[in-house]
Amino acid sequence: MLGRGTRLLAGAVIVACAVLIGPSAPSGALFAGPLSAEAVKDVVPNRVMTWNICNPCDTSNVDRAAEIATYGPQVIGLQEACVRDVERIRDHLRRRHGLVYHVEYGSVLQNWGRCGGVPWSPGAYGQAVLSAAPMTDRVSVEYPDGGSEDRGYMAVTTMVGGKPVRVFNTHLAERRQEAVRADQTGVIAAQVARHDRAIVLGDFNAVPDAPEITGMQALAADTDPECLPSSAGACEATTDWQRKFDYVFLRGITSLEHGVHPTPHSDHHLLHADLDLA
């Protein structure tokens, strides 16, 4: 039998090894640490969400992940997203909330000022889609004219509500660039029209009665029935400046319920929709 001193020494060595080895384990390792008390157990399989996460903004990715986990969407489209931030958000969702997502990117810009990195290897900026189910057939398209900043759309095929569906995610040109947005809407609408069932997520930088987005409205219904072009003030705002710029458009799919969720972590609110894909 080992003496008391020997046992204490062995225990100290084990603890020291655990301290040294633990942090070196990759973030995706199986034993990544216990989940927090408020861990979410699963996603809502028919729920999609869009969120412009604001960039550059002094916001913690821990807080961004907590906002997403509150609603547990099956699919979320992010705009103004740096790849490094999305990687951290995804990791926090898994480690802190028990939500495991696949990710695809639609980056349109390499920008050191926005996304960090080094001048010869700046971070990628644009759109991202997180999905609890695997994604296939990703496309990433930069609009021929982005306006004052490069803009584009991405698309993937994934499962929503147990059914395969084409999901688009876009960010149109900034305000006061109506003609540019009209051209961009035409580009993405032509692709949406090819699918009998599609979901279009994104920040369109245009209110519902703006002429430049009528091409999308003719193809797909807004998840909020009060947000028709003819609505008289009944449409719920999705930004801090009391405008609706963020949309979930549905083609061949019915909206059961939607919600707009203000957040201190972005100048855009989270918008979710629960869908009927029968």
Coordinates of C-alpha atoms in Angstrom, one line a residue:
M1 CA 0.0 0.0 0.0
L2 CA 1.1 3.6 -0.8
G3 CA 1.9 5.9 2.1
R4 CA -0.2 9.0 2.7
G5 CA 2.6 11.3 1.3
T6 CA 2.9 9.2 -1.9
R7 CA -0.9 9.3 -2.4
L8 CA -1.0 13.1 -2.0
L9 CA 1.9 13.5 -4.5
A10 CA 0.1 11.3 -7.0
G11 CA -3.1 13.3 -6.7
A12 CA -1.2 16.6 -7.2
V13 CA 0.4 15.2 -10.4
I14 CA -3.0 14.2 -11.7
V15 CA -4.5 17.6 -11.0
A16 CA -1.5 19.4 -12.6
C17 CA -1.8 17.2 -15.8
A18 CA -5.5 18.0 -16.0
V19 CA -4.8 21.7 -15.8
L20 CA -2.1 21.5 -18.5
I21 CA -4.0 19.2 -20.9
G22 CA -7.5 20.7 -20.5
P23 CA -7.1 24.0 -22.3
S24 CA -5.2 22.4 -25.2
A25 CA -8.2 20.2 -26.1
P26 CA -9.9 21.4 -29.3
S27 CA -13.2 23.4 -28.9
G28 CA -15.1 20.5 -30.6
A29 CA -13.8 17.9 -28.2
L30 CA -16.3 15.5 -26.7
F31 CA -15.5 16.5 -23.1
A32 CA -15.8 20.2 -23.5
G33 CA -17.2 20.8 -20.0
P34 CA -20.6 20.7 -18.5
L35 CA -23.5 22.7 -20.0
S36 CA -24.9 25.6 -18.2
A37 CA -28.0 25.3 -16.0
E38 CA -30.1 27.0 -18.7
A39 CA -29.0 24.6 -21.4
V40 CA -31.4 24.1 -24.2
K41 CA -32.0 20.5 -25.1
D42 CA -33.1 20.7 -28.7
V43 CA -34.1 23.1 -31.5
V44 CA -37.6 23.8 -32.6
P45 CA -37.7 21.9 -35.9
N46 CA -40.0 24.1 -37.9
R47 CA -38.6 27.5 -36.7
V48 CA -36.4 29.8 -38.8
M49 CA -34.9 33.1 -37.8
T50 CA -33.1 36.0 -39.4
W51 CA -30.8 38.5 -37.5
N52 CA -28.5 41.2 -38.6
I53 CA -26.0 40.9 -35.8
C54 CA -24.6 44.4 -36.3
N55 CA -21.0 45.0 -37.3
P56 CA -18.9 46.7 -36.2
C57 CA -20.6 46.6 -32.8
D58 CA -19.1 46.1 -29.3
T59 CA -21.1 43.0 -28.6
S60 CA -20.1 39.7 -26.9
N61 CA -20.5 36.5 -28.9
V62 CA -21.6 34.9 -25.7
D63 CA -24.6 37.3 -25.6
R64 CA -25.3 36.7 -29.3
A65 CA -25.4 33.0 -28.7
A66 CA -27.7 33.3 -25.7
E67 CA -30.1 35.3 -27.8
I68 CA -30.3 32.6 -30.4
A69 CA -30.5 29.9 -27.9
T70 CA -33.5 31.6 -26.2
Y71 CA -35.6 30.7 -29.3
G72 CA -33.8 27.6 -30.5
P73 CA -34.4 27.9 -34.3
Q74 CA -33.8 25.0 -36.7
V75 CA -32.2 27.5 -39.1
I76 CA -30.9 31.0 -38.7
G77 CA -29.6 33.4 -41.3
L78 CA -27.1 36.0 -40.0
Q79 CA -26.1 39.2 -41.8
E80 CA -23.1 41.5 -41.1
A81 CA -21.4 38.3 -40.0
C82 CA -17.6 37.9 -39.6
V83 CA -16.5 34.2 -40.0
R84 CA -14.6 34.4 -36.7
D85 CA -17.6 35.7 -34.8
V86 CA -19.9 33.0 -36.3
E87 CA -17.4 30.3 -35.3
R88 CA -17.4 31.6 -31.7
I89 CA -21.2 31.9 -31.6
R90 CA -21.6 28.4 -32.9
D91 CA -19.1 27.1 -30.2
H92 CA -21.0 28.9 -27.4
L93 CA -24.3 27.5 -28.7
R94 CA -22.9 24.0 -28.3
R95 CA -20.9 24.4 -25.1
R96 CA -23.3 26.6 -23.2
H97 CA -26.7 25.7 -24.6
G98 CA -26.5 22.2 -26.0
L99 CA -27.4 23.3 -29.5
V100 CA -25.3 21.8 -32.3
Y101 CA -25.4 23.6 -35.7
H102 CA -23.8 23.1 -39.0
V103 CA -22.6 26.3 -40.7
E104 CA -22.2 27.6 -44.3
Y105 CA -20.9 31.1 -45.3
G106 CA -21.7 33.6 -48.0
S107 CA -18.9 36.0 -47.4
V108 CA -18.6 38.9 -49.9
L109 CA -15.8 41.0 -48.4
Q110 CA -12.4 40.5 -46.8
N111 CA -12.1 43.4 -44.3
W112 CA -9.5 43.9 -41.6
G113 CA -11.3 46.8 -40.0
R114 CA -14.6 44.9 -39.6
C115 CA -13.4 41.4 -38.9
G116 CA -9.9 41.6 -37.6
G117 CA -7.0 39.4 -38.7
V118 CA -3.9 40.9 -40.3
P119 CA -3.7 43.1 -43.4
W120 CA -2.5 40.3 -45.6
S121 CA -5.2 37.9 -44.2
P122 CA -8.3 39.9 -43.1
G123 CA -11.4 38.3 -41.8
A124 CA -14.3 37.4 -44.1
Y125 CA -17.6 39.3 -43.9
G126 CA -21.1 38.8 -45.2
Q127 CA -23.8 36.2 -44.6
A128 CA -23.9 32.9 -42.7
V129 CA -26.5 30.2 -42.3
L130 CA -26.6 28.0 -39.2
S131 CA -28.7 24.8 -39.5
A132 CA -29.3 22.0 -37.0
A133 CA -29.5 19.6 -40.0
P134 CA -26.7 19.2 -42.6
M135 CA -26.7 21.6 -45.6
T136 CA -26.0 20.8 -49.3
D137 CA -25.7 22.6 -52.6
R138 CA -24.4 25.9 -51.1
V139 CA -24.1 28.8 -53.5
S140 CA -22.7 32.2 -52.6
V141 CA -23.3 35.1 -55.1
E142 CA -22.0 38.6 -55.0
Y143 CA -24.4 41.1 -56.5
P144 CA -23.1 42.8 -59.7
D145 CA -23.6 46.1 -58.0
G146 CA -23.4 46.1 -54.2
G147 CA -23.9 49.8 -53.8
S148 CA -21.7 51.5 -51.3
E149 CA -20.4 48.2 -50.0
D150 CA -20.1 44.7 -51.4
R151 CA -23.4 42.7 -50.9
G152 CA -24.7 39.3 -52.0
Y153 CA -26.8 36.3 -51.2
M154 CA -26.3 32.7 -50.3
A155 CA -28.5 29.6 -50.6
V156 CA -28.5 26.1 -49.1
T157 CA -30.7 23.1 -49.1
T158 CA -31.5 21.8 -45.6
M159 CA -34.3 20.3 -43.5
V160 CA -37.0 22.4 -41.9
G161 CA -40.0 20.8 -40.2
G162 CA -38.8 17.5 -41.5
K163 CA -38.9 18.6 -45.1
P164 CA -36.1 19.6 -47.5
V165 CA -36.3 23.2 -48.4
R166 CA -34.1 25.8 -50.2
V167 CA -33.1 28.6 -47.8
F168 CA -31.8 31.9 -49.1
N169 CA -30.1 34.6 -47.0
T170 CA -29.3 38.1 -48.2
H171 CA -28.4 41.6 -47.2
L172 CA -29.3 44.3 -49.7
A173 CA -27.7 47.7 -50.2
E174 CA -27.9 50.4 -47.6
R175 CA -30.6 53.0 -47.4
R176 CA -31.0 55.7 -50.1
Q177 CA -29.8 53.3 -52.8
E178 CA -33.2 52.2 -54.0
A179 CA -32.2 51.6 -57.6
V180 CA -29.4 49.3 -56.5
R181 CA -31.7 47.3 -54.2
A182 CA -34.2 46.9 -57.0
D183 CA -31.5 45.3 -59.2
Q184 CA -30.4 43.1 -56.3
T185 CA -34.0 42.0 -55.6
G186 CA -34.2 41.0 -59.3
V187 CA -31.1 38.8 -59.1
I188 CA -32.2 36.9 -56.0
A189 CA -35.9 36.7 -57.0
A190 CA -34.9 35.0 -60.3
Q191 CA -33.3 32.2 -58.2
V192 CA -36.1 31.9 -55.7
A193 CA -38.6 31.5 -58.6
R194 CA -36.9 28.3 -59.6
H195 CA -38.1 26.5 -56.4
D196 CA -41.6 25.5 -55.5
R197 CA -40.7 25.7 -51.8
A198 CA -38.3 28.3 -50.5
I199 CA -37.5 30.5 -47.5
V200 CA -35.9 33.8 -48.0
L201 CA -34.2 35.4 -44.9
G202 CA -32.5 38.7 -44.7
D203 CA -32.1 42.4 -44.2
F204 CA -33.6 44.1 -47.2
N205 CA -33.0 47.7 -46.0
A206 CA -36.4 48.6 -47.3
V207 CA -39.9 49.0 -45.7
P208 CA -42.8 46.8 -47.0
D209 CA -44.2 49.4 -49.3
A210 CA -40.8 50.2 -51.0
P211 CA -41.1 49.6 -54.7
E212 CA -37.7 48.0 -55.0
I213 CA -38.8 44.8 -53.1
T214 CA -42.1 44.2 -54.9
G215 CA -40.4 41.6 -57.1
M216 CA -39.8 39.4 -54.0
Q217 CA -43.3 40.1 -52.6
A218 CA -44.8 38.9 -55.8
L219 CA -43.0 35.5 -55.4
A220 CA -43.2 34.9 -51.7
A221 CA -45.4 35.9 -48.8
D222 CA -44.2 37.8 -45.7
T223 CA -44.4 35.7 -42.6
D224 CA -46.1 38.7 -41.0
P225 CA -49.5 39.1 -42.6
E226 CA -49.7 42.7 -41.4
C227 CA -46.6 43.6 -43.5
L228 CA -48.3 43.9 -46.8
P229 CA -47.3 46.9 -49.1
S230 CA -50.8 48.4 -48.4
S231 CA -50.5 48.1 -44.6
A232 CA -51.2 51.3 -42.7
G233 CA -48.8 51.2 -39.8
A234 CA -49.8 47.7 -38.4
C235 CA -46.5 46.1 -39.4
E236 CA -44.1 45.5 -36.5
A237 CA -40.7 47.2 -36.8
T238 CA -37.5 45.2 -36.7
T239 CA -35.0 47.9 -36.1
D240 CA -34.1 50.4 -33.3
W241 CA -35.2 53.2 -35.6
Q242 CA -38.8 51.9 -35.9
R243 CA -38.6 50.5 -39.4
K244 CA -39.1 47.1 -40.8
F245 CA -36.1 46.1 -42.8
D246 CA -35.8 42.4 -41.9
Y247 CA -37.9 39.7 -43.5
V248 CA -38.8 36.0 -43.7
F249 CA -40.4 35.5 -47.1
L250 CA -42.1 32.1 -47.8
R251 CA -42.7 30.4 -51.1
G252 CA -44.9 27.3 -51.0
I253 CA -44.9 27.3 -47.2
T254 CA -47.4 28.6 -44.6
S255 CA -46.5 30.7 -41.6
L256 CA -48.1 29.5 -38.3
E257 CA -46.6 32.1 -36.0
H258 CA -43.9 34.8 -36.0
G259 CA -42.2 36.9 -33.4
V260 CA -40.1 40.1 -33.3
H261 CA -37.6 40.2 -30.4
P262 CA -35.8 43.4 -29.6
T263 CA -32.3 42.9 -28.2
P264 CA -29.6 45.2 -26.7
H265 CA -27.0 43.3 -28.7
S266 CA -27.8 44.7 -32.2
D267 CA -29.6 47.6 -33.8
H268 CA -31.8 45.0 -35.6
H269 CA -34.3 42.8 -33.7
L270 CA -34.4 39.0 -34.1
L271 CA -37.3 37.8 -36.3
H272 CA -38.5 34.2 -36.1
A273 CA -41.2 32.3 -37.9
D274 CA -42.7 28.9 -37.1
L275 CA -43.8 27.2 -40.3
D276 CA -46.2 24.6 -41.7
L277 CA -44.4 22.6 -44.5
A278 CA -47.1 20.0 -44.9

